[in-house]
């Protein structure tokens, strides 16, 4: 109360400016600078709440409220980033850091709602994540078991030669062609040698 009184007194005396409130709707921002300013303001508020929600001394009710606030602020951040883009600014959804978003954990079917910090350990929430983890592990095991169940010698490549008659026929034809070429070359060499000997004998007789 004393702090608020002094703050109000300071504003009345002109010693400080009243704190500007963030517009409830991002569409109310008419300039890029304004939209950028409120986007940064939302990010700072998210960061403060994420730090608070890791406090081990907080009661469960406070943790739930903080987690709700963080999710609301994340939605607000998305609205301000859309507004920045509409006003000709950068697309922060494509190039912006995702560290804050990645700190949260989402349960499938929860429409994007995320749990941060100690909220992940709340009764009921922890069980949801454990169920999700077990279901994922079981699904992977079942998929692997199904693959192995239906795998046969063909899958592992053991019967390729037995089944692929075209490949074997092609290999046989190539081998025969190579053998014919070798024989032809050999016969040609022998023929050239015989012709040379006959020519030498003719010269000696004359």
XYZ file of C-alpha atoms in Angstrom:
206
model
C 0.000 0.000 0.000
C 2.806 2.438 0.885
C 4.564 1.643 -2.410
C 1.382 2.342 -4.410
C 0.811 5.586 -2.539
C 4.327 6.817 -3.272
C 4.018 5.758 -6.893
C 0.748 7.689 -7.279
C 2.277 10.699 -5.528
C 5.298 10.577 -7.833
C 3.034 10.543 -10.896
C 1.004 13.491 -9.574
C 4.162 15.522 -8.993
C 5.381 14.715 -12.489
C 8.440 12.885 -11.206
C 7.535 9.738 -13.122
C 5.209 8.673 -15.884
C 2.275 6.345 -15.247
C 2.981 2.798 -16.280
C 1.593 2.154 -19.739
C -0.750 -0.806 -19.891
C -0.412 -3.358 -22.643
C -3.426 -3.302 -24.990
C -5.744 -6.252 -24.543
C -5.913 -6.758 -28.313
C -2.833 -6.829 -30.532
C -4.866 -5.300 -33.357
C -4.969 -2.036 -31.376
C -1.273 -1.466 -32.089
C -0.959 0.770 -35.164
C 2.806 0.910 -35.598
C 5.517 -1.725 -35.902
C 7.511 -0.211 -33.025
C 4.501 -0.453 -30.743
C 3.817 -4.074 -31.667
C 7.502 -4.965 -31.162
C 7.471 -3.253 -27.741
C 4.455 -5.189 -26.480
C 5.805 -8.470 -27.833
C 8.982 -7.928 -25.787
C 6.852 -7.014 -22.784
C 4.941 -10.303 -23.032
C 8.178 -12.303 -23.341
C 9.607 -10.649 -20.218
C 6.437 -11.517 -18.293
C 6.580 -15.133 -19.504
C 10.219 -15.411 -18.424
C 9.414 -14.075 -14.948
C 6.575 -16.569 -14.508
C 8.657 -19.502 -15.775
C 11.295 -18.599 -13.171
C 8.663 -18.355 -10.440
C 7.033 -21.689 -11.265
C 10.285 -23.508 -10.438
C 10.210 -22.179 -6.857
C 10.084 -25.191 -4.534
C 8.210 -23.232 -1.845
C 5.125 -22.486 -3.961
C 1.842 -24.216 -3.041
C 0.062 -26.322 -5.661
C -2.727 -23.790 -6.229
C -0.203 -21.041 -7.007
C 1.658 -23.347 -9.398
C -1.546 -24.113 -11.303
C -2.404 -20.404 -11.536
C 1.090 -19.556 -12.772
C 0.963 -22.309 -15.364
C -2.392 -21.000 -16.619
C -0.941 -17.486 -16.842
C 2.061 -18.716 -18.834
C -0.194 -20.441 -21.348
C -2.331 -17.300 -21.710
C 0.817 -15.227 -22.235
C 2.080 -17.657 -24.865
C -1.146 -17.157 -26.778
C -0.755 -13.387 -26.387
C 2.810 -13.646 -27.713
C 1.512 -15.416 -30.810
C -1.040 -12.615 -31.365
C 1.638 -9.923 -31.067
C 3.938 -11.800 -33.427
C 1.096 -12.003 -35.952
C 0.563 -8.245 -35.563
C 4.294 -7.534 -36.040
C 4.175 -9.509 -39.284
C 1.046 -7.673 -40.458
C 2.786 -4.329 -39.901
C 5.762 -5.370 -42.045
C 8.034 -6.758 -39.339
C 9.891 -10.093 -39.186
C 8.160 -13.456 -38.879
C 9.183 -14.350 -35.319
C 7.390 -17.694 -35.531
C 9.954 -18.716 -38.136
C 13.119 -17.019 -36.878
C 12.454 -16.313 -33.194
C 13.988 -18.338 -30.331
C 11.856 -21.262 -29.165
C 13.551 -21.801 -25.793
C 10.514 -20.745 -23.737
C 8.156 -22.901 -25.789
C 10.470 -25.906 -25.535
C 10.578 -25.661 -21.736
C 6.918 -26.596 -21.657
C 5.620 -30.115 -22.081
C 2.364 -30.875 -23.821
C -0.059 -33.749 -23.321
C -1.606 -34.965 -26.613
C -5.222 -33.879 -27.026
C -4.805 -30.873 -24.717
C -5.117 -28.330 -27.535
C -1.636 -26.893 -27.115
C -1.783 -26.453 -23.328
C 1.694 -26.869 -21.843
C 3.036 -27.598 -18.382
C 6.092 -25.740 -17.100
C 8.480 -26.296 -14.220
C 6.874 -27.808 -11.130
C 3.511 -27.987 -12.904
C 4.842 -31.141 -14.597
C 5.056 -32.764 -11.157
C 1.538 -31.892 -9.980
C -0.732 -34.796 -8.975
C -2.579 -36.027 -12.034
C -0.222 -34.284 -14.445
C 2.715 -36.566 -13.652
C 0.511 -39.607 -14.274
C -0.527 -38.201 -17.664
C 3.086 -37.910 -18.770
C 3.934 -41.370 -17.451
C 0.963 -42.852 -19.332
C 2.031 -41.031 -22.481
C 5.614 -42.265 -22.132
C 4.527 -45.864 -21.515
C 2.131 -45.761 -24.479
C 4.880 -44.450 -26.759
C 7.321 -47.150 -25.609
C 4.701 -49.881 -26.007
C 3.790 -48.634 -29.477
C 7.423 -48.776 -30.584
C 7.800 -52.291 -29.190
C 4.611 -53.448 -30.927
C 5.714 -51.969 -34.235
C 9.072 -53.710 -33.985
C 7.414 -57.005 -33.034
C 5.050 -56.744 -36.030
C 7.939 -56.088 -38.391
C 9.879 -59.102 -37.108
C 6.753 -61.267 -37.197
C 6.152 -60.605 -40.886
C 9.804 -60.630 -41.922
C 10.934 -63.667 -43.948
C 13.972 -64.791 -45.904
C 13.113 -62.377 -48.713
C 13.077 -59.423 -46.256
C 16.615 -60.266 -45.092
C 17.818 -60.885 -48.648
C 18.520 -64.602 -48.235
C 16.423 -65.760 -51.214
C 17.180 -63.038 -53.729
C 19.034 -65.393 -56.066
C 16.418 -68.129 -55.810
C 13.521 -65.821 -56.643
C 15.145 -63.435 -59.069
C 15.457 -65.585 -62.201
C 15.882 -62.537 -64.423
C 19.051 -61.514 -62.592
C 20.547 -65.005 -62.908
C 19.670 -65.181 -66.633
C 21.254 -61.774 -67.193
C 24.444 -62.854 -65.406
C 24.578 -66.055 -67.505
C 24.265 -64.104 -70.766
C 26.973 -61.630 -69.774
C 29.303 -64.505 -68.830
C 28.706 -66.249 -72.156
C 29.377 -63.052 -74.092
C 32.661 -62.532 -72.250
C 33.695 -66.135 -72.934
C 32.897 -65.754 -76.647
C 34.994 -62.591 -76.843
C 37.926 -64.332 -75.131
C 37.680 -67.301 -77.499
C 37.464 -65.066 -80.539
C 40.520 -63.127 -79.426
C 42.389 -66.371 -78.769
C 41.464 -67.837 -82.172
C 42.494 -64.633 -83.898
C 45.892 -64.787 -82.185
C 46.395 -68.407 -83.306
C 45.331 -67.564 -86.870
C 47.806 -64.700 -87.065
C 50.592 -66.966 -85.844
C 49.842 -69.677 -88.431
C 49.791 -67.157 -91.288
C 53.154 -65.786 -90.206
C 54.756 -69.271 -90.129
C 53.432 -70.168 -93.598
C 54.860 -66.954 -95.013
C 58.306 -67.705 -93.517
C 58.276 -71.242 -94.976
C 57.467 -69.907 -98.459
C 60.374 -67.462 -98.369
C 62.812 -70.217 -97.310
C 61.761 -72.525 -100.185
C 62.335 -69.790 -102.751
